[in-house]
PDB file of C-alpha atoms and ligand atoms in Angstrom:
ATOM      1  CA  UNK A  77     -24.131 -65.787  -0.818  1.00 59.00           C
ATOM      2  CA  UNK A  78     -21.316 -63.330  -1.852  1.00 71.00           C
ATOM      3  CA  UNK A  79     -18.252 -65.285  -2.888  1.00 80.00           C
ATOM      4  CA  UNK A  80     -15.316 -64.905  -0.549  1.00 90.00           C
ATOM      5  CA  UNK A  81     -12.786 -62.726  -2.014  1.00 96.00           C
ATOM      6  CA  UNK A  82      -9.003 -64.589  -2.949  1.00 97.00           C
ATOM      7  CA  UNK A  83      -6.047 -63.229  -4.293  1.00 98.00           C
ATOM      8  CA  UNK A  84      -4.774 -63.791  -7.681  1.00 98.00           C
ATOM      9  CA  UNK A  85      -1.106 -64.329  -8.067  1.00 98.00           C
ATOM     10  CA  UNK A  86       0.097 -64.095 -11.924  1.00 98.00           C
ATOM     11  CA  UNK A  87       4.022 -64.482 -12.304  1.00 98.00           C
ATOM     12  CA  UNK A  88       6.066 -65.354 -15.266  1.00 97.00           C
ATOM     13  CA  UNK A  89       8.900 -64.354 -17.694  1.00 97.00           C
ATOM     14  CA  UNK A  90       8.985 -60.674 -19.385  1.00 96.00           C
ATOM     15  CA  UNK A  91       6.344 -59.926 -21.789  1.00 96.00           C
ATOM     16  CA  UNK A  92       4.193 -63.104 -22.161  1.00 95.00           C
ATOM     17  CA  UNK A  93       0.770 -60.894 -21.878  1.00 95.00           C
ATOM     18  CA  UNK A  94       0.780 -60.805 -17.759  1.00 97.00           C
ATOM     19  CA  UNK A  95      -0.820 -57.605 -17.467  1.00 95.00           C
ATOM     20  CA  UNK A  96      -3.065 -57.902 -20.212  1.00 96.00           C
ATOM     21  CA  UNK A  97      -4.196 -61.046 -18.457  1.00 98.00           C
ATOM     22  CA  UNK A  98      -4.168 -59.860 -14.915  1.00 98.00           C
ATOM     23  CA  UNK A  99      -6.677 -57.159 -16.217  1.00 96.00           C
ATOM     24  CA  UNK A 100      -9.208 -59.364 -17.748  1.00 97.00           C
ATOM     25  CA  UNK A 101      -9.542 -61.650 -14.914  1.00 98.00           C
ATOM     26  CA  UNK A 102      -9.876 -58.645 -12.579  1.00 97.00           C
ATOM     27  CA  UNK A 103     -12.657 -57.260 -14.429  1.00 95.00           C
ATOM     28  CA  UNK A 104     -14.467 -60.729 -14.592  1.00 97.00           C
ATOM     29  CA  UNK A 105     -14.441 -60.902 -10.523  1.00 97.00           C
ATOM     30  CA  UNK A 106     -14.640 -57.089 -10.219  1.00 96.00           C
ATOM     31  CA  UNK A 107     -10.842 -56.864  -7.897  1.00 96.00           C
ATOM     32  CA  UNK A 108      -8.480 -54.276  -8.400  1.00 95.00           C
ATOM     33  CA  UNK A 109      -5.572 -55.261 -10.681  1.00 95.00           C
ATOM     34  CA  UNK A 110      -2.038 -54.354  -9.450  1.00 97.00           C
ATOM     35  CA  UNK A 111       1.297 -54.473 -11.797  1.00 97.00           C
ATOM     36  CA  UNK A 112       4.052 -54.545  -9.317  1.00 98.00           C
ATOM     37  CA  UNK A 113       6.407 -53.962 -12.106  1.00 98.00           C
ATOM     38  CA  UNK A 114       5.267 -50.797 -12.571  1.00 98.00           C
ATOM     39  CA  UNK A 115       6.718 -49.906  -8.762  1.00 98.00           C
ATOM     40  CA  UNK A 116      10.524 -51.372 -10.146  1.00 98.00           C
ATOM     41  CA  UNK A 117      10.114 -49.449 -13.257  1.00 98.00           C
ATOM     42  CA  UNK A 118       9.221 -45.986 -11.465  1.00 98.00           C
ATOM     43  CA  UNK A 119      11.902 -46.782  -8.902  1.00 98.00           C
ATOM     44  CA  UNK A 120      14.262 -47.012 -11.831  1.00 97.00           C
ATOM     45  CA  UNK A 121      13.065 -43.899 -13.604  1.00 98.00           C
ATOM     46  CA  UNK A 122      13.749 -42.121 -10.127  1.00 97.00           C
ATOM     47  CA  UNK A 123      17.393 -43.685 -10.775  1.00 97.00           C
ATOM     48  CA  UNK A 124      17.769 -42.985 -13.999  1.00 96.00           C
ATOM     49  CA  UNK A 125      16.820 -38.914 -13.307  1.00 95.00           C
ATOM     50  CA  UNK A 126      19.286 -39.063 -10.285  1.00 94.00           C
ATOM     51  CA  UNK A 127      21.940 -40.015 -12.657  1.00 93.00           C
ATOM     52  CA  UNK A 128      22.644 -42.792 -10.429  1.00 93.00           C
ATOM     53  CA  UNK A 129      23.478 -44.906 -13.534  1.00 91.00           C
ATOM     54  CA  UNK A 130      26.669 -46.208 -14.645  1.00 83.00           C
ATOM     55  CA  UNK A 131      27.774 -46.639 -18.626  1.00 81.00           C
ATOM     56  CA  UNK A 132      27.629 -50.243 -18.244  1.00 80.00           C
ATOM     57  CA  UNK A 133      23.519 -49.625 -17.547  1.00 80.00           C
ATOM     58  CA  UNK A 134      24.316 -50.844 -13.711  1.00 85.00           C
ATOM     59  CA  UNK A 135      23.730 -48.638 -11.047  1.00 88.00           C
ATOM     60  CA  UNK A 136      26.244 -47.094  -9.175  1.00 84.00           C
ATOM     61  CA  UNK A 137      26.938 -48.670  -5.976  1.00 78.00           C
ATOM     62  CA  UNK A 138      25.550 -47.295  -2.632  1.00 83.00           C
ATOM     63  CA  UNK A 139      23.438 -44.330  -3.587  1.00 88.00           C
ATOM     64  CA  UNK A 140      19.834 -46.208  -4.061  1.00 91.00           C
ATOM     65  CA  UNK A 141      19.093 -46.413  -0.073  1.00 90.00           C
ATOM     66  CA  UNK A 142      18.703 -42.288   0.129  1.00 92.00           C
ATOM     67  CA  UNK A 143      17.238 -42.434  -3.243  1.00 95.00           C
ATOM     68  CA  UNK A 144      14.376 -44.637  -1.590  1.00 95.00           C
ATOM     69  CA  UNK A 145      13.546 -42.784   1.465  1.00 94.00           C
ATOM     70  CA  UNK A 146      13.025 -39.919  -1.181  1.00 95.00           C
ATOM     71  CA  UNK A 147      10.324 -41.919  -3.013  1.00 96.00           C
ATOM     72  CA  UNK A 148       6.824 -42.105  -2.981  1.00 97.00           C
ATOM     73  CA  UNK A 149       4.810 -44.147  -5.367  1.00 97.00           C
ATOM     74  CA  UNK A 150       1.143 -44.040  -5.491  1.00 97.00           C
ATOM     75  CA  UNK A 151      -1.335 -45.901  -7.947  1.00 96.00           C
ATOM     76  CA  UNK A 152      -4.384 -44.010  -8.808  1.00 95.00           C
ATOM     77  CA  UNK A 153      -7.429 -45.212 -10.932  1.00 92.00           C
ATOM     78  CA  UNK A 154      -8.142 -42.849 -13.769  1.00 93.00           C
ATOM     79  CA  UNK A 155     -11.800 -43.035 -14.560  1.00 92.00           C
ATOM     80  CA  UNK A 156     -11.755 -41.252 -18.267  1.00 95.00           C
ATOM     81  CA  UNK A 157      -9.157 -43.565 -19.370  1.00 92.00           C
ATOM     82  CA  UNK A 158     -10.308 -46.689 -17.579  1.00 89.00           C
ATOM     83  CA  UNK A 159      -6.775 -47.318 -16.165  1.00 90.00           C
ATOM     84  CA  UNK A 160      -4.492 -47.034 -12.892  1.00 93.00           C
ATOM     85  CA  UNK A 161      -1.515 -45.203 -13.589  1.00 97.00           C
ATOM     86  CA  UNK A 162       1.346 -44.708 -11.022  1.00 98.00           C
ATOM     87  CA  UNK A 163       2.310 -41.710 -10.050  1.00 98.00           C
ATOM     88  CA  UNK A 164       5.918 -41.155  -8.921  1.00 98.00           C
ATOM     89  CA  UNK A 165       6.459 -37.956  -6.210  1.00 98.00           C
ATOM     90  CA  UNK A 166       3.302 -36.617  -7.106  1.00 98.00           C
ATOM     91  CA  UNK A 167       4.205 -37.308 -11.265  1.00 98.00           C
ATOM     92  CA  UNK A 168       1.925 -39.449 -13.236  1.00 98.00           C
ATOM     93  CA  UNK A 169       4.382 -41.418 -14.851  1.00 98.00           C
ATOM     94  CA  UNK A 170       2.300 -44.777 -16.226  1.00 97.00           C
ATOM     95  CA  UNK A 171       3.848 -43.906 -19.970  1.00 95.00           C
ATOM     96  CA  UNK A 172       6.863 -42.688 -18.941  1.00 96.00           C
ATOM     97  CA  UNK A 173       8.000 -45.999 -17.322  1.00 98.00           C
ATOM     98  CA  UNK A 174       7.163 -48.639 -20.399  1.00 96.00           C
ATOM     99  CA  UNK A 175      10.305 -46.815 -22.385  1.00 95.00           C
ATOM    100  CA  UNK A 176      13.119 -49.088 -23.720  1.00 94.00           C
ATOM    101  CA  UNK A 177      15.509 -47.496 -21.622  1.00 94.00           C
ATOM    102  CA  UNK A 178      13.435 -47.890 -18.515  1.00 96.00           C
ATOM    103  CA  UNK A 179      13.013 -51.606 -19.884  1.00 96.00           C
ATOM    104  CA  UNK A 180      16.955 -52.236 -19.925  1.00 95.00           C
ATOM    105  CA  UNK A 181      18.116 -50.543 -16.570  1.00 96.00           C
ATOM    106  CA  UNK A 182      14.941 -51.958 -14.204  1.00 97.00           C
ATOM    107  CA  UNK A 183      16.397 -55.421 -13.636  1.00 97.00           C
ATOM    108  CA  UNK A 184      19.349 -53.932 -12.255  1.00 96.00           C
ATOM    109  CA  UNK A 185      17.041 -52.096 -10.200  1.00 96.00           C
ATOM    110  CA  UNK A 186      15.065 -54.577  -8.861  1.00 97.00           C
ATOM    111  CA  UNK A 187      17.800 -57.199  -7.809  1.00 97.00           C
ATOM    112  CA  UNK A 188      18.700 -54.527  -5.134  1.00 96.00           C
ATOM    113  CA  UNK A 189      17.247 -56.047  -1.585  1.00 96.00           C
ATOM    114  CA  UNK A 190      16.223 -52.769  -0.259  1.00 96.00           C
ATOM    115  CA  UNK A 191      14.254 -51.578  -3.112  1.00 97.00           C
ATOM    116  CA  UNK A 192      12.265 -55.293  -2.887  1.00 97.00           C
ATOM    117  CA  UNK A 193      11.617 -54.702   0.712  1.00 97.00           C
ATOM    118  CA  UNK A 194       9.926 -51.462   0.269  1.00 97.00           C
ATOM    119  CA  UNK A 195       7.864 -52.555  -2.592  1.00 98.00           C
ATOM    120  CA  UNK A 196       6.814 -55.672  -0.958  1.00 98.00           C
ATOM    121  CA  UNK A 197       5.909 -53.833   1.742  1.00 98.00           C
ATOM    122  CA  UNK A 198       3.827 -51.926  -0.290  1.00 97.00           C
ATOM    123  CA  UNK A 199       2.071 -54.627  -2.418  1.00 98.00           C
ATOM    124  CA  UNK A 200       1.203 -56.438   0.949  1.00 98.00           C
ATOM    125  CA  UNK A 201      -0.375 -53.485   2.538  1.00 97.00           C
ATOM    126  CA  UNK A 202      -2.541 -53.038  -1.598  1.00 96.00           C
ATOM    127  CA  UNK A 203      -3.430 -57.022  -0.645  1.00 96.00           C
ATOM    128  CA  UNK A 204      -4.512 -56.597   2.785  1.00 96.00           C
ATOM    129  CA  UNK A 205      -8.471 -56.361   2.138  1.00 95.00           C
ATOM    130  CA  UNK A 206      -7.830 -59.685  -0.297  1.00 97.00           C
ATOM    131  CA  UNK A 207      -9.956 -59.197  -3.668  1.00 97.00           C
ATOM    132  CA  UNK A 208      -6.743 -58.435  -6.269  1.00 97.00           C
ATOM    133  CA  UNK A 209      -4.823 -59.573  -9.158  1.00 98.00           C
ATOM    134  CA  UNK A 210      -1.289 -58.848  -8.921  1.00 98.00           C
ATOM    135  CA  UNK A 211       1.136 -59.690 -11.241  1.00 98.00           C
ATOM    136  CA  UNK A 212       5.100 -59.996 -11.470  1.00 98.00           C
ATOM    137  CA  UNK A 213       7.895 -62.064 -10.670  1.00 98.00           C
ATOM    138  CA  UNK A 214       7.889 -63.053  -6.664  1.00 98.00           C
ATOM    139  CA  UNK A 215       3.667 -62.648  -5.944  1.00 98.00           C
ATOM    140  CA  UNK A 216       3.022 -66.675  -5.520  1.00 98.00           C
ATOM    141  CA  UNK A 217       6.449 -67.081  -4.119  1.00 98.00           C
ATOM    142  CA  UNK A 218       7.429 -64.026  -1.996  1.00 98.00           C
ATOM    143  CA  UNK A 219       4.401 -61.384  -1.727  1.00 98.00           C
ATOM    144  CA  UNK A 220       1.540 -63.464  -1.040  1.00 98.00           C
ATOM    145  CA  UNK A 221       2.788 -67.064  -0.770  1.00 98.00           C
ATOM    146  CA  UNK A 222      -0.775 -67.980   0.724  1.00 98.00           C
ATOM    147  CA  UNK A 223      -2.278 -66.345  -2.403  1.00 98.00           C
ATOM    148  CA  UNK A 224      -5.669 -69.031  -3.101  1.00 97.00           C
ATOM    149  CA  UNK A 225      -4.302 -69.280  -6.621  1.00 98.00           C
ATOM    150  CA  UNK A 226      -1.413 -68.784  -8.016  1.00 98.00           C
ATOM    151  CA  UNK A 227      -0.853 -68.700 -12.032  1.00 98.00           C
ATOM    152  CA  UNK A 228       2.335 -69.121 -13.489  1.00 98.00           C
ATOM    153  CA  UNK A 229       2.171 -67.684 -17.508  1.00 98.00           C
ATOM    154  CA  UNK A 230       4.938 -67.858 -19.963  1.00 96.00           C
ATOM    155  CA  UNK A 231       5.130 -68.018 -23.712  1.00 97.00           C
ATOM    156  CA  UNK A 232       8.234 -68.825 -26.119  1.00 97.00           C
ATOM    157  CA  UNK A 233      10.821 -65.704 -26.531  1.00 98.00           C
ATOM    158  CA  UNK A 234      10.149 -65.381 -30.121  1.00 97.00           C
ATOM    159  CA  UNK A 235       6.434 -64.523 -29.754  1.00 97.00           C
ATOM    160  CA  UNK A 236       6.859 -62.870 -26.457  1.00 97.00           C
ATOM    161  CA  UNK A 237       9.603 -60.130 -28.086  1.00 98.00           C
ATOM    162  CA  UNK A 238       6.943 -59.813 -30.832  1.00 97.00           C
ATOM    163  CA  UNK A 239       3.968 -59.026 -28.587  1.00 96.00           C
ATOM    164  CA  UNK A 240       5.950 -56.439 -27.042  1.00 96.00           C
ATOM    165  CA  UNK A 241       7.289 -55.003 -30.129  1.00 97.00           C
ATOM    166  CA  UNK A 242       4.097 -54.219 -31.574  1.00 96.00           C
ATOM    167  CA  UNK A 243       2.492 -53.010 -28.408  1.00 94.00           C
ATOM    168  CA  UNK A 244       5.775 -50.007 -28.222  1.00 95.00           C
ATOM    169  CA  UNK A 245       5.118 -49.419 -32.318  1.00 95.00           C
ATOM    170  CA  UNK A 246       1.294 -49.068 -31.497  1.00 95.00           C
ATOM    171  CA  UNK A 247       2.468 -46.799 -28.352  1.00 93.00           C
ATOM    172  CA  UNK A 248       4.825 -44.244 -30.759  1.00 94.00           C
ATOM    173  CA  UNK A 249       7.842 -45.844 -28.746  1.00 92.00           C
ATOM    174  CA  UNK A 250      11.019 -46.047 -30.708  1.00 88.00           C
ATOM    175  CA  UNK A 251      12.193 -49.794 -30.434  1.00 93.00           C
ATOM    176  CA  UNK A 252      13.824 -52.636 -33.022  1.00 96.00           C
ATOM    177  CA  UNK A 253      12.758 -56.004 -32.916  1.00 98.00           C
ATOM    178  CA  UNK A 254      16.025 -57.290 -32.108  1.00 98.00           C
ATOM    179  CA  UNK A 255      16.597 -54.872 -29.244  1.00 97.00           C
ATOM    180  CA  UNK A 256      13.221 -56.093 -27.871  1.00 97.00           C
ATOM    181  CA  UNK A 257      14.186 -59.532 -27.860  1.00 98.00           C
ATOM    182  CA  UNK A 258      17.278 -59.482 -26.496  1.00 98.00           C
ATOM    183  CA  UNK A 259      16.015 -56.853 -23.759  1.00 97.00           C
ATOM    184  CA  UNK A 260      13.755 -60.010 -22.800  1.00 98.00           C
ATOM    185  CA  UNK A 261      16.441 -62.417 -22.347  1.00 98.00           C
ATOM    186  CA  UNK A 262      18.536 -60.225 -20.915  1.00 97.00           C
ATOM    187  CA  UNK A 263      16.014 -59.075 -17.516  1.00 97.00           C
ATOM    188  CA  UNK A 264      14.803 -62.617 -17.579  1.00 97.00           C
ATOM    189  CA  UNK A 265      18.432 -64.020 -16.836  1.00 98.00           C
ATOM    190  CA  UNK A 266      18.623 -61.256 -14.664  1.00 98.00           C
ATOM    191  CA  UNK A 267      15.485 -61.901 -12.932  1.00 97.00           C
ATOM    192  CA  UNK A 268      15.482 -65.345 -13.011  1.00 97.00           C
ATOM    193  CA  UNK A 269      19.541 -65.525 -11.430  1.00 98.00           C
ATOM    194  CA  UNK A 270      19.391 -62.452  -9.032  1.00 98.00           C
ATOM    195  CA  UNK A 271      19.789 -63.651  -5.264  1.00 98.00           C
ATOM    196  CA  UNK A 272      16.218 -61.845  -3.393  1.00 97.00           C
ATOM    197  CA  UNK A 273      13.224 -63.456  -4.821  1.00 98.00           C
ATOM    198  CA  UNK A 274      14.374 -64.396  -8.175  1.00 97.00           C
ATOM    199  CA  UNK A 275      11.624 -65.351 -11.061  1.00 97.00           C
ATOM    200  CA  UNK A 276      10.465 -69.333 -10.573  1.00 96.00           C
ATOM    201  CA  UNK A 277       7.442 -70.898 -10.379  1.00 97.00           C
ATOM    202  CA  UNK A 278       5.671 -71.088  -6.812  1.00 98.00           C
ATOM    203  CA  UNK A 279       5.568 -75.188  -6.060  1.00 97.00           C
ATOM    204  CA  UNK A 280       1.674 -75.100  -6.269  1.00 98.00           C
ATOM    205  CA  UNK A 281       1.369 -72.505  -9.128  1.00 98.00           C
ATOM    206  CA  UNK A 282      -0.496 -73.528 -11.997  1.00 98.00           C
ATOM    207  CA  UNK A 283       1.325 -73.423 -15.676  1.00 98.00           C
ATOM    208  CA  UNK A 284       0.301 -72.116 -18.647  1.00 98.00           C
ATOM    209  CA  UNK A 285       1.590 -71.147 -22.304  1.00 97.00           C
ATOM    210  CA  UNK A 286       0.155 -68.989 -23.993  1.00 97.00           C
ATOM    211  CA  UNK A 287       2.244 -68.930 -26.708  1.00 96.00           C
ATOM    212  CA  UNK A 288      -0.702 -70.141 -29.153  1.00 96.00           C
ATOM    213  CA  UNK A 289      -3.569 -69.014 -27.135  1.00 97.00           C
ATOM    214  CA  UNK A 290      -5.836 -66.028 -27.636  1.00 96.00           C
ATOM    215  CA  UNK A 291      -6.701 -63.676 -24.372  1.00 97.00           C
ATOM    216  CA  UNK A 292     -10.118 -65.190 -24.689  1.00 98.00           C
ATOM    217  CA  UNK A 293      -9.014 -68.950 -24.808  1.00 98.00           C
ATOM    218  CA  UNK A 294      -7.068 -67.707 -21.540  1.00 98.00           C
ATOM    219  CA  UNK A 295     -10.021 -66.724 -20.040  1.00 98.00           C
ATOM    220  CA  UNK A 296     -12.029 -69.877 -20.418  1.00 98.00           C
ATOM    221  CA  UNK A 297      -8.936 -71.967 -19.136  1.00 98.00           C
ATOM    222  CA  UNK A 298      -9.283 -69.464 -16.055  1.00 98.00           C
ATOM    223  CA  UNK A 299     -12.636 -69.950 -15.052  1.00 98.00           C
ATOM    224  CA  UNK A 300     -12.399 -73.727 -14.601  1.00 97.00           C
ATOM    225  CA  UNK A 301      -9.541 -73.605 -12.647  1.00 97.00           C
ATOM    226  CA  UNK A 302     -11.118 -70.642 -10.690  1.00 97.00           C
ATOM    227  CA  UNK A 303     -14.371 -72.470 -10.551  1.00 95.00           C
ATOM    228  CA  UNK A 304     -12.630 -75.509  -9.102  1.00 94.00           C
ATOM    229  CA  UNK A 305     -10.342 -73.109  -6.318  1.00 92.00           C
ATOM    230  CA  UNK A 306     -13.765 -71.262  -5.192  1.00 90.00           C
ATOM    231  CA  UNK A 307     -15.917 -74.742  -4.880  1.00 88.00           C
ATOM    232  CA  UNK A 308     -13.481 -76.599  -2.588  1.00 68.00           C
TER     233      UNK A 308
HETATM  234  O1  CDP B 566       5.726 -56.012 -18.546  1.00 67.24           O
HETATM  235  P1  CDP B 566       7.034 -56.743 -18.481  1.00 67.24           P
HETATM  236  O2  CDP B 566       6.847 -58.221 -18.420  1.00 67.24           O
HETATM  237  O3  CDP B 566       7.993 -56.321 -19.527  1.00 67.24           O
HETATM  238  O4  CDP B 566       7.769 -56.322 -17.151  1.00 67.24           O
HETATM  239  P2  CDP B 566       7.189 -55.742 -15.789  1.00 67.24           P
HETATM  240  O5  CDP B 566       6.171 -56.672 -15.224  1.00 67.24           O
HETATM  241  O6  CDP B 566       6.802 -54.323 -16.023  1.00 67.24           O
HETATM  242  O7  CDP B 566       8.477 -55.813 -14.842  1.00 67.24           O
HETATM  243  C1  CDP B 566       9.636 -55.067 -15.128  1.00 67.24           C
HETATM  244  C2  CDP B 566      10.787 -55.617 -14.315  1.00 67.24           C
HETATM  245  O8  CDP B 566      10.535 -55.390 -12.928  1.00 67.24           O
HETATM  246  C3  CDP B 566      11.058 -57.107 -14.424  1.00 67.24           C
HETATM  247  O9  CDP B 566      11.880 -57.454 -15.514  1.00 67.24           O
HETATM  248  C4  CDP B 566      11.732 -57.406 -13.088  1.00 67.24           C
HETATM  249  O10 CDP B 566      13.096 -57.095 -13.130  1.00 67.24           O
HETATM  250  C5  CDP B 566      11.056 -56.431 -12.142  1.00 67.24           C
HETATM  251  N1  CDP B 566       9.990 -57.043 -11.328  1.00 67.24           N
HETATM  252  C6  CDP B 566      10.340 -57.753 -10.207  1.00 67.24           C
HETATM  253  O11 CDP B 566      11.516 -57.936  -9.942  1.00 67.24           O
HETATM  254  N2  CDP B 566       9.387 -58.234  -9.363  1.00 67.24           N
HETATM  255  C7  CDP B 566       8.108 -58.050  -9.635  1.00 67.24           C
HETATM  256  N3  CDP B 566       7.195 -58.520  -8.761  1.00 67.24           N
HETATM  257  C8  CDP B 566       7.708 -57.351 -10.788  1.00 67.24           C
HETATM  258  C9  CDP B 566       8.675 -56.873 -11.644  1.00 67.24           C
END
């Protein structure tokens, strides 16, 4: 018998190997894998080429409702390069997005209560059919608070700001290690204060640190607990 299809909910802090994650496991049970934070972080870039951004990195009040009826996102799997890339008005912009600068104004962004509604909206109508991983900040607690199983990952700052580090060196994008770690604390006070759907564990998520764990060590801890969601 074909096993019924759940959804996966992955949330946790900034750069503790989410998406990474979220990618394996959908391979493994053959779902689609959806980053919501790629949605805040083209919704930002949108911002940030409207010049709708302050010099304190904040945007400017009021503007970011008309901005959004002017937006359409759309995620497309590329076959050649084995990845789904958003595409912003028609733009492929999956690079684009992971910039520093992108990094420091998108918490801003995504504390707005508007821009949440239409990308919830959104993720909910991707999780309709069931069969995904999503990852973010509000999945087990906002998006899909029925999700079947709910992860909650997080890892300590110091290897977290090195992860990412490395991964914009590998990428040819300009960043210190400093900046990187202090962008990290920064969007997860941000996240984790911000009034619509801020960044906490769902009340039946299940923890886990990865901080000393390799991607495959993550994967073993994930099919016992998905064995033991699927059985009951
Ligand atoms: O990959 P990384 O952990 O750096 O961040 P991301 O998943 O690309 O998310 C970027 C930002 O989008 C976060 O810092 C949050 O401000 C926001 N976000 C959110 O508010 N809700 C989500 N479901 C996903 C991301």
């Amino acid at each position: 018998m074909e096993q019924k299809k759940i959804i996966v909910a992955l949330d946790g802090h900034s750069s503790c190997g989410k998406s990474t994650y979220a990618k394996r496991i959908a391979v493994e049970l053959g779902y689609s894998y959806i980053d919501s934070g790629a949605m805040y972080r083209a919704v930002t870039l949108a911002a940030m080429d409207a010049g709708l951004f302050g010099g304190t990195g904040e945007p400017l009040p009021g503007r970011i409702e008309e901005l959004l009826d002017r937006i359409e996102l759309q995620l497309r799997f590329n076959p050649e390069l084995r990845r789904t890339e958003i595409f912003l008005n028609g733009r492929m912009v999956e690079d684009l997005i992971r910039s520093m600068e992108v990094s420091s104004h998108v918490s801003y962004i995504a504390a707005i209560s508007p821009v949440r509604k239409k990308m919830v909206e959104y993720q909910r109508k991707l999780g309709e059919e069931k069969g995904i991983v999503m990852d973010g900040r509000d999945i087990g607690t906002v998006v899909f608070p029925d999700a079947e199983l709910k992860i909650f990952l997080t890892a300590s700052l110091e290897v977290r700001a090195e992860r990412r580090y490395k991964e914009l060196i590998e990428k040819g994008m300009p960043a210190s290690l400093d900046e990187v770690r202090a962008n990290l604390a920064k969007r997860d006070h941000i996240d984790s204060t911000r009034a619509d759907s801020p960044l906490k564990q769902a009340s039946d998520a299940i923890v886990l640190d990865n901080s000393d764990m390799t991607v495959e060590q993550q994967m073993e801890w994930f099919r016992k607990i998905y064995e033991k969601i699927t059985a009951g």
